[in-house]
């Protein structure tokens, strides 16, 4: 019995695809900048531990997460590599940071005080990465607050400013990178300001996937690659910008890592004129063979795919009929011969010559590939395949 024989739905992560994506970034970066992989949101739905494991096999030595719980998950799974916590930590939990041995984002003085106290109590030095505001207007410290912030840092003997960083607002959504380049200029100015405030040495990092792929001048000491390590382009615009700059013969060997599979739980035949699912939103127009899938929106299968999406059965596209429910979905397999109970069904990925990409699902559901994968429920088992 194979590992997936007893599963009604599961994810497969391709080791060779992941390695190809990391190799693509190594070619881009050379030995100039470090590659950090962002494994927040349960590794963009791929599984945080599974993804970090694949990254480690490829020699990646720096992880970025969003929450303290994600950092703890990696530590408990035995990852001893440097971790940068990008998201806010509740002040009441700053005391847990020293034992986890993770670097933290620094973005307000209340948190600096809590981290300083935690580090002092633990008799440790904590490394913080100062996030400066360059135009995304979420977490960053503005130019006006910078002097006071640095002064507080200097009065915190148990905190070390490891790096200054920022994040682009408008690099994936457009082929016009004027705003991004303004943010880059702003970033350089703010780094100079930190230096002039009397902090001589710190690292700099700015680039997520799109910037890393498009603009070498954003690489600095480290890049923070999320979506593209999973083989997904940040957007069509990023892909087009890349092809425009590098030519269609360019190295663009990103390969999707994830496949999402389920099995047919039940098969039945309906008469013409019968309804399918909640709200009776679909009525058959002929005698129809339908397949019930044990998957629904509570598994992260987007309800907006109702009556719009399709899945792969027997190497062919089978349309979704009726509404996606919490745990069940219905496919029309009338035109697909020899469909049997418990046949494998592909929701995302390849089957035969057909492929359903995260971009296809995103288009059908009115969202982006990031949301399609990151909302795949964490209870679904993940398997690493070759
Ligand atoms: C999520 C995130 C990234 C990764 O972005 P991608 O577009 O997925 O590469 C990088 N930096 C920060 C601060 C992030 O929050």
Coordinates of C-alpha atoms and ligand atoms in Angstrom, one line a residue:
X1 CA 0.0 0.0 0.0
X2 CA 1.4 3.4 -0.9
X3 CA 1.4 6.2 1.6
X4 CA -1.5 8.0 -0.1
X5 CA -3.7 4.9 -0.6
X6 CA -5.5 5.6 2.7
X7 CA -5.9 9.3 2.1
X8 CA -8.9 11.1 0.8
X9 CA -6.9 14.3 0.1
X10 CA -3.3 15.1 0.3
X11 CA -0.5 17.4 -1.0
X12 CA 2.6 16.3 -2.8
X13 CA 5.8 18.4 -2.8
X14 CA 8.3 17.8 -5.5
X15 CA 11.8 17.7 -4.3
X16 CA 13.3 18.2 -7.7
X17 CA 11.1 21.2 -8.5
X18 CA 12.0 22.8 -5.2
X19 CA 15.7 22.2 -5.8
X20 CA 15.4 23.7 -9.3
X21 CA 13.9 26.9 -7.9
X22 CA 16.6 27.3 -5.3
X23 CA 19.2 26.7 -8.0
X24 CA 17.6 29.5 -10.1
X25 CA 18.0 31.9 -7.2
X26 CA 21.6 30.8 -6.6
X27 CA 22.4 31.6 -10.3
X28 CA 20.7 35.1 -9.8
X29 CA 22.5 35.8 -6.6
X30 CA 26.0 34.4 -7.2
X31 CA 27.9 34.6 -3.9
X32 CA 27.0 38.3 -3.4
X33 CA 23.8 38.0 -1.3
X34 CA 22.4 35.3 1.1
X35 CA 19.2 33.5 0.3
X36 CA 16.6 33.6 3.0
X37 CA 13.4 31.6 2.4
X38 CA 10.1 32.9 3.7
X39 CA 8.0 30.0 5.1
X40 CA 5.3 32.0 6.8
X41 CA 1.6 30.9 6.4
X42 CA 2.5 27.3 6.8
X43 CA 5.1 27.6 4.0
X44 CA 2.5 29.3 1.8
X45 CA 0.3 26.3 2.4
X46 CA 3.0 23.9 1.4
X47 CA 3.8 22.9 5.0
X48 CA 6.3 24.9 7.0
X49 CA 8.3 21.9 8.2
X50 CA 8.2 20.1 4.8
X51 CA 9.3 23.3 3.1
X52 CA 12.1 24.1 5.6
X53 CA 13.3 20.5 5.2
X54 CA 13.5 20.8 1.4
X55 CA 15.3 24.2 1.8
X56 CA 17.8 22.7 4.2
X57 CA 18.5 19.9 1.8
X58 CA 19.4 22.6 -0.8
X59 CA 21.8 24.3 1.7
X60 CA 19.5 27.2 2.6
X61 CA 20.6 28.5 6.0
X62 CA 18.2 31.3 6.8
X63 CA 14.4 31.2 7.4
X64 CA 11.9 34.0 7.7
X65 CA 8.5 33.5 9.5
X66 CA 5.7 35.8 10.5
X67 CA 4.7 34.6 13.9
X68 CA 6.4 33.4 17.1
X69 CA 4.4 30.2 16.9
X70 CA 5.9 29.5 13.4
X71 CA 9.3 30.1 14.8
X72 CA 8.6 27.7 17.7
X73 CA 7.3 25.1 15.2
X74 CA 10.6 25.2 13.3
X75 CA 12.7 25.0 16.5
X76 CA 10.6 22.1 17.8
X77 CA 11.1 20.3 14.5
X78 CA 14.8 20.6 15.1
X79 CA 15.8 23.5 12.9
X80 CA 18.7 25.3 14.4
X81 CA 19.3 27.7 11.5
X82 CA 18.9 31.4 11.9
X83 CA 15.3 32.5 11.9
X84 CA 14.0 36.1 11.3
X85 CA 10.6 36.8 12.8
X86 CA 9.0 39.3 10.4
X87 CA 5.7 39.8 12.1
X88 CA 4.7 41.5 15.4
X89 CA 5.1 39.6 18.6
X90 CA 2.5 40.3 21.4
X91 CA 4.3 42.2 24.1
X92 CA 3.2 39.5 26.6
X93 CA 5.2 36.9 24.6
X94 CA 8.4 38.8 24.0
X95 CA 9.8 36.8 27.0
X96 CA 9.8 33.7 24.8
X97 CA 12.1 35.2 22.2
X98 CA 15.5 34.6 23.8
X99 CA 14.9 30.9 24.3
X100 CA 13.8 30.5 20.7
X101 CA 17.0 32.2 19.6
X102 CA 15.4 34.1 16.7
X103 CA 16.0 37.6 15.3
X104 CA 13.0 40.0 15.5
X105 CA 11.7 42.8 13.5
X106 CA 12.0 46.2 15.3
X107 CA 9.3 48.6 14.6
X108 CA 8.2 50.4 17.7
X109 CA 9.7 51.4 21.0
X110 CA 7.3 49.5 23.3
X111 CA 8.5 46.3 21.7
X112 CA 12.1 47.4 22.0
X113 CA 11.6 47.8 25.7
X114 CA 9.9 44.4 26.0
X115 CA 12.7 42.7 24.0
X116 CA 15.4 44.5 26.0
X117 CA 13.8 43.3 29.3
X118 CA 13.5 39.7 28.0
X119 CA 17.1 39.7 26.8
X120 CA 18.4 41.1 30.1
X121 CA 16.4 38.5 32.1
X122 CA 17.8 35.7 29.9
X123 CA 21.3 37.2 30.0
X124 CA 21.5 37.2 26.2
X125 CA 21.9 39.6 23.4
X126 CA 18.9 39.7 21.0
X127 CA 19.4 40.7 17.4
X128 CA 16.8 43.0 15.9
X129 CA 16.2 44.0 12.3
X130 CA 15.0 47.6 12.1
X131 CA 12.2 48.0 9.6
X132 CA 12.2 51.4 8.0
X133 CA 9.2 53.0 6.3
X134 CA 9.8 53.5 2.6
X135 CA 6.2 53.7 1.3
X136 CA 4.4 50.5 2.1
X137 CA 3.0 52.1 5.3
X138 CA 2.6 49.1 7.4
X139 CA 5.3 48.3 9.9
X140 CA 8.1 50.6 9.2
X141 CA 9.7 53.3 11.3
X142 CA 9.3 56.6 9.6
X143 CA 12.2 59.1 9.0
X144 CA 10.7 61.4 11.7
X145 CA 10.8 58.7 14.3
X146 CA 14.2 57.3 13.4
X147 CA 16.4 59.4 15.6
X148 CA 14.4 58.7 18.7
X149 CA 14.2 55.0 17.8
X150 CA 18.0 54.7 17.3
X151 CA 18.5 56.5 20.6
X152 CA 16.3 53.9 22.4
X153 CA 18.2 51.1 20.7
X154 CA 21.5 52.6 21.8
X155 CA 20.2 52.7 25.4
X156 CA 19.4 49.0 25.1
X157 CA 22.6 47.1 25.9
X158 CA 21.0 43.7 25.3
X159 CA 19.8 44.5 21.8
X160 CA 22.0 44.5 18.8
X161 CA 21.0 46.1 15.5
X162 CA 21.7 43.3 13.1
X163 CA 20.1 44.8 10.0
X164 CA 18.0 47.5 8.5
X165 CA 15.3 46.4 6.1
X166 CA 12.1 47.4 4.2
X167 CA 9.5 45.9 1.9
X168 CA 8.2 46.9 -1.5
X169 CA 4.6 48.0 -2.0
X170 CA 4.2 48.0 -5.7
X171 CA 6.5 45.7 -7.5
X172 CA 4.3 42.7 -8.3
X173 CA 1.2 44.5 -9.5
X174 CA 2.7 46.5 -12.3
X175 CA 5.3 46.6 -15.0
X176 CA 5.9 50.3 -14.1
X177 CA 8.5 50.2 -11.3
X178 CA 8.8 53.9 -10.6
X179 CA 7.3 53.6 -7.1
X180 CA 9.6 50.7 -6.3
X181 CA 12.7 52.6 -7.4
X182 CA 11.6 55.5 -5.3
X183 CA 11.3 53.1 -2.3
X184 CA 14.8 51.8 -3.1
X185 CA 16.2 55.4 -3.0
X186 CA 14.3 56.1 0.2
X187 CA 15.8 52.8 1.7
X188 CA 19.3 53.9 0.8
X189 CA 18.7 57.4 2.5
X190 CA 17.3 55.8 5.6
X191 CA 20.2 53.4 5.9
X192 CA 22.6 56.4 5.6
X193 CA 20.6 58.1 8.4
X194 CA 21.0 55.0 10.6
X195 CA 24.8 55.1 9.9
X196 CA 25.0 58.8 10.6
X197 CA 23.2 58.3 13.9
X198 CA 26.2 56.4 15.0
X199 CA 25.6 52.8 14.2
X200 CA 28.5 51.8 12.0
X201 CA 27.8 48.3 10.9
X202 CA 24.6 46.5 10.0
X203 CA 23.3 44.4 7.2
X204 CA 20.7 45.5 4.7
X205 CA 17.9 43.6 3.0
X206 CA 15.0 44.7 0.9
X207 CA 14.0 42.3 -1.9
X208 CA 11.2 39.7 -1.9
X209 CA 10.8 37.4 -4.9
X210 CA 9.9 39.9 -7.5
X211 CA 12.6 42.4 -6.6
X212 CA 15.2 39.6 -6.4
X213 CA 14.2 38.4 -9.9
X214 CA 14.0 41.8 -11.5
X215 CA 16.5 44.1 -9.8
X216 CA 20.0 42.9 -8.7
X217 CA 20.6 46.4 -7.1
X218 CA 18.0 45.4 -4.5
X219 CA 19.9 42.3 -3.3
X220 CA 22.1 44.0 -0.7
X221 CA 23.3 41.4 1.9
X222 CA 20.3 39.1 1.8
X223 CA 17.1 38.5 -0.1
X224 CA 13.8 37.2 1.3
X225 CA 12.3 34.9 -1.2
X226 CA 8.7 33.6 -0.6
X227 CA 6.4 32.7 -3.5
X228 CA 9.1 32.0 -6.1
X229 CA 10.8 29.2 -4.1
X230 CA 7.5 27.3 -4.5
X231 CA 7.9 27.7 -8.2
X232 CA 5.2 30.4 -8.6
X233 CA 5.8 33.7 -10.3
X234 CA 4.8 36.7 -8.0
X235 CA 2.5 37.9 -10.9
X236 CA 2.0 37.9 -14.6
X237 CA 3.5 41.4 -14.6
X238 CA 6.7 40.2 -12.9
X239 CA 7.0 37.4 -15.5
X240 CA 6.5 39.8 -18.4
X241 CA 9.0 42.3 -16.9
X242 CA 11.5 39.5 -16.6
X243 CA 11.0 38.3 -20.2
X244 CA 11.2 41.9 -21.5
X245 CA 14.5 42.5 -19.7
X246 CA 16.1 39.1 -20.3
X247 CA 14.5 37.9 -23.6
X248 CA 12.3 34.8 -24.1
X249 CA 15.4 32.6 -24.1
X250 CA 16.1 33.6 -20.5
X251 CA 16.6 31.2 -17.7
X252 CA 13.1 31.0 -16.2
X253 CA 13.1 27.6 -14.8
X254 CA 10.7 28.1 -11.9
X255 CA 8.8 24.9 -11.4
X256 CA 5.6 24.6 -9.3
X257 CA 6.4 22.4 -6.2
X258 CA 2.9 21.6 -5.1
X259 CA 0.2 19.1 -6.3
X260 CA -3.1 18.8 -4.5
X261 CA -5.0 15.5 -4.9
X262 CA -8.1 13.8 -3.7
X263 CA -10.1 10.6 -4.6
X264 CA -13.6 9.9 -5.8
X265 CA -15.6 9.0 -2.7
X266 CA -18.8 8.1 -4.6
X267 CA -20.1 7.8 -8.1
X268 CA -23.7 8.1 -9.2
X269 CA -25.9 8.7 -12.2
X270 CA -28.5 11.5 -12.3
X271 CA -31.5 12.0 -14.7
X272 CA -31.7 15.0 -16.8
X273 CA -33.3 17.9 -15.0
X274 CA -32.0 17.1 -11.5
X275 CA -30.3 19.6 -9.2
X276 CA -26.8 19.4 -7.6
X277 CA -25.8 20.8 -4.2
X278 CA -26.9 23.6 -1.9
X279 CA -29.0 26.3 -3.4
X280 CA -29.8 24.1 -6.4
X281 CA -27.5 26.2 -8.5
X282 CA -26.8 23.6 -11.1
X283 CA -29.5 21.6 -13.0
X284 CA -28.4 18.7 -15.3
X285 CA -29.4 19.0 -18.9
X286 CA -28.8 15.3 -19.7
X287 CA -28.3 12.1 -17.9
X288 CA -25.1 12.8 -16.0
X289 CA -22.5 10.7 -14.2
X290 CA -21.3 12.6 -11.2
X291 CA -18.3 12.0 -8.8
X292 CA -18.4 13.2 -5.2
X293 CA -15.1 14.5 -3.9
X294 CA -14.4 14.5 -0.1
X295 CA -13.0 18.1 -0.3
X296 CA -14.6 21.5 0.4
X297 CA -14.0 25.0 1.4
X298 CA -13.0 24.1 4.9
X299 CA -10.0 22.3 3.3
X300 CA -9.1 25.6 1.6
X301 CA -10.8 24.7 -1.8
X302 CA -12.2 28.1 -2.7
X303 CA -16.0 28.3 -2.7
X304 CA -15.8 30.8 -5.6
X305 CA -14.8 27.9 -7.8
X306 CA -18.4 26.7 -7.5
X307 CA -19.9 26.0 -11.0
X308 CA -16.7 27.5 -12.5
X309 CA -13.7 25.4 -11.7
X310 CA -12.6 21.9 -12.9
X311 CA -10.5 19.1 -11.7
X312 CA -8.5 16.4 -13.5
X313 CA -9.8 12.8 -13.7
X314 CA -8.4 10.2 -16.1
X315 CA -6.1 12.9 -17.6
X316 CA -9.2 15.0 -18.6
X317 CA -10.9 18.1 -17.3
X318 CA -14.1 17.4 -15.3
X319 CA -16.2 20.5 -14.5
X320 CA -17.4 21.3 -11.0
X321 CA -21.2 21.2 -10.7
X322 CA -23.1 23.1 -8.1
X323 CA -21.7 24.8 -5.0
X324 CA -18.5 23.7 -3.2
X325 CA -19.7 22.7 0.3
X326 CA -17.8 22.7 3.5
X327 CA -16.5 19.1 2.9
X328 CA -17.8 17.9 -0.4
X329 CA -17.6 18.9 -4.0
X330 CA -19.3 17.4 -7.1
X331 CA -17.7 16.8 -10.5
X332 CA -19.3 15.9 -13.8
X333 CA -17.5 12.9 -15.3
X334 CA -20.2 12.0 -17.9
X335 CA -17.7 12.5 -20.7
X336 CA -14.8 10.7 -19.1
X337 CA -14.7 7.0 -19.8
X338 CA -13.9 4.3 -17.2
X339 CA -14.0 6.5 -14.1
X340 CA -13.9 4.3 -11.0
X341 CA -14.5 4.7 -7.2
X342 CA -11.4 6.0 -5.4
X343 CA -9.7 7.1 -8.7
X344 CA -7.2 9.9 -8.1
X345 CA -8.4 13.4 -8.8
X346 CA -6.0 16.4 -9.3
X347 CA -7.2 19.7 -8.0
X348 CA -3.9 21.5 -8.5
X349 CA -1.0 20.1 -10.5
X350 CA -0.6 17.8 -13.5
X351 CA -2.3 14.6 -14.6
X352 CA -1.3 13.2 -18.0
X353 CA -1.0 16.1 -20.4
X354 CA -3.3 18.4 -18.4
X355 CA -2.3 20.8 -15.7
X356 CA -4.2 23.0 -13.3
X357 CA -2.0 25.8 -12.0
X358 CA -2.4 28.0 -9.0
X359 CA -2.8 30.9 -11.5
X360 CA -5.7 29.2 -13.2
X361 CA -7.5 28.6 -9.9
X362 CA -6.7 32.2 -8.9
X363 CA -8.2 33.6 -12.0
X364 CA -11.4 31.5 -11.6
X365 CA -11.7 32.5 -8.0
X366 CA -10.9 36.1 -8.5
X367 CA -7.7 36.2 -6.4
X368 CA -4.0 35.7 -6.6
X369 CA -1.8 32.5 -6.6
X370 CA -0.5 33.5 -3.1
X371 CA -4.0 33.2 -1.6
X372 CA -4.8 29.9 -3.4
X373 CA -1.9 28.0 -2.0
X374 CA -1.6 29.8 1.4
X375 CA -5.2 29.0 2.3
X376 CA -4.8 25.2 1.8
X377 CA -5.7 23.9 5.2
X378 CA -2.9 22.8 7.5
X379 CA -4.8 19.5 8.4
X380 CA -4.2 18.0 4.9
X381 CA -1.2 15.6 5.0
X382 CA 1.9 16.6 3.0
X383 CA 4.2 14.2 1.3
X384 CA 7.5 14.9 -0.3
X385 CA 8.0 13.1 -3.6
X386 CA 10.9 13.1 -6.1
Ligands
LIG1 C1 6.0 37.7 2.7 C2 7.2 38.5 2.7 C3 8.3 38.3 1.8 C4 8.2 37.3 0.7 O1 7.4 37.9 -0.4 P1 7.3 37.0 -1.8 O2 6.6 38.0 -2.7 O3 6.4 35.9 -1.4 O4 8.6 36.6 -2.2 C5 9.4 39.1 1.9 N1 9.5 40.0 2.9 C6 8.5 40.3 3.8 C7 8.7 41.3 4.8 C8 7.4 39.6 3.7 O5 6.4 39.8 4.6

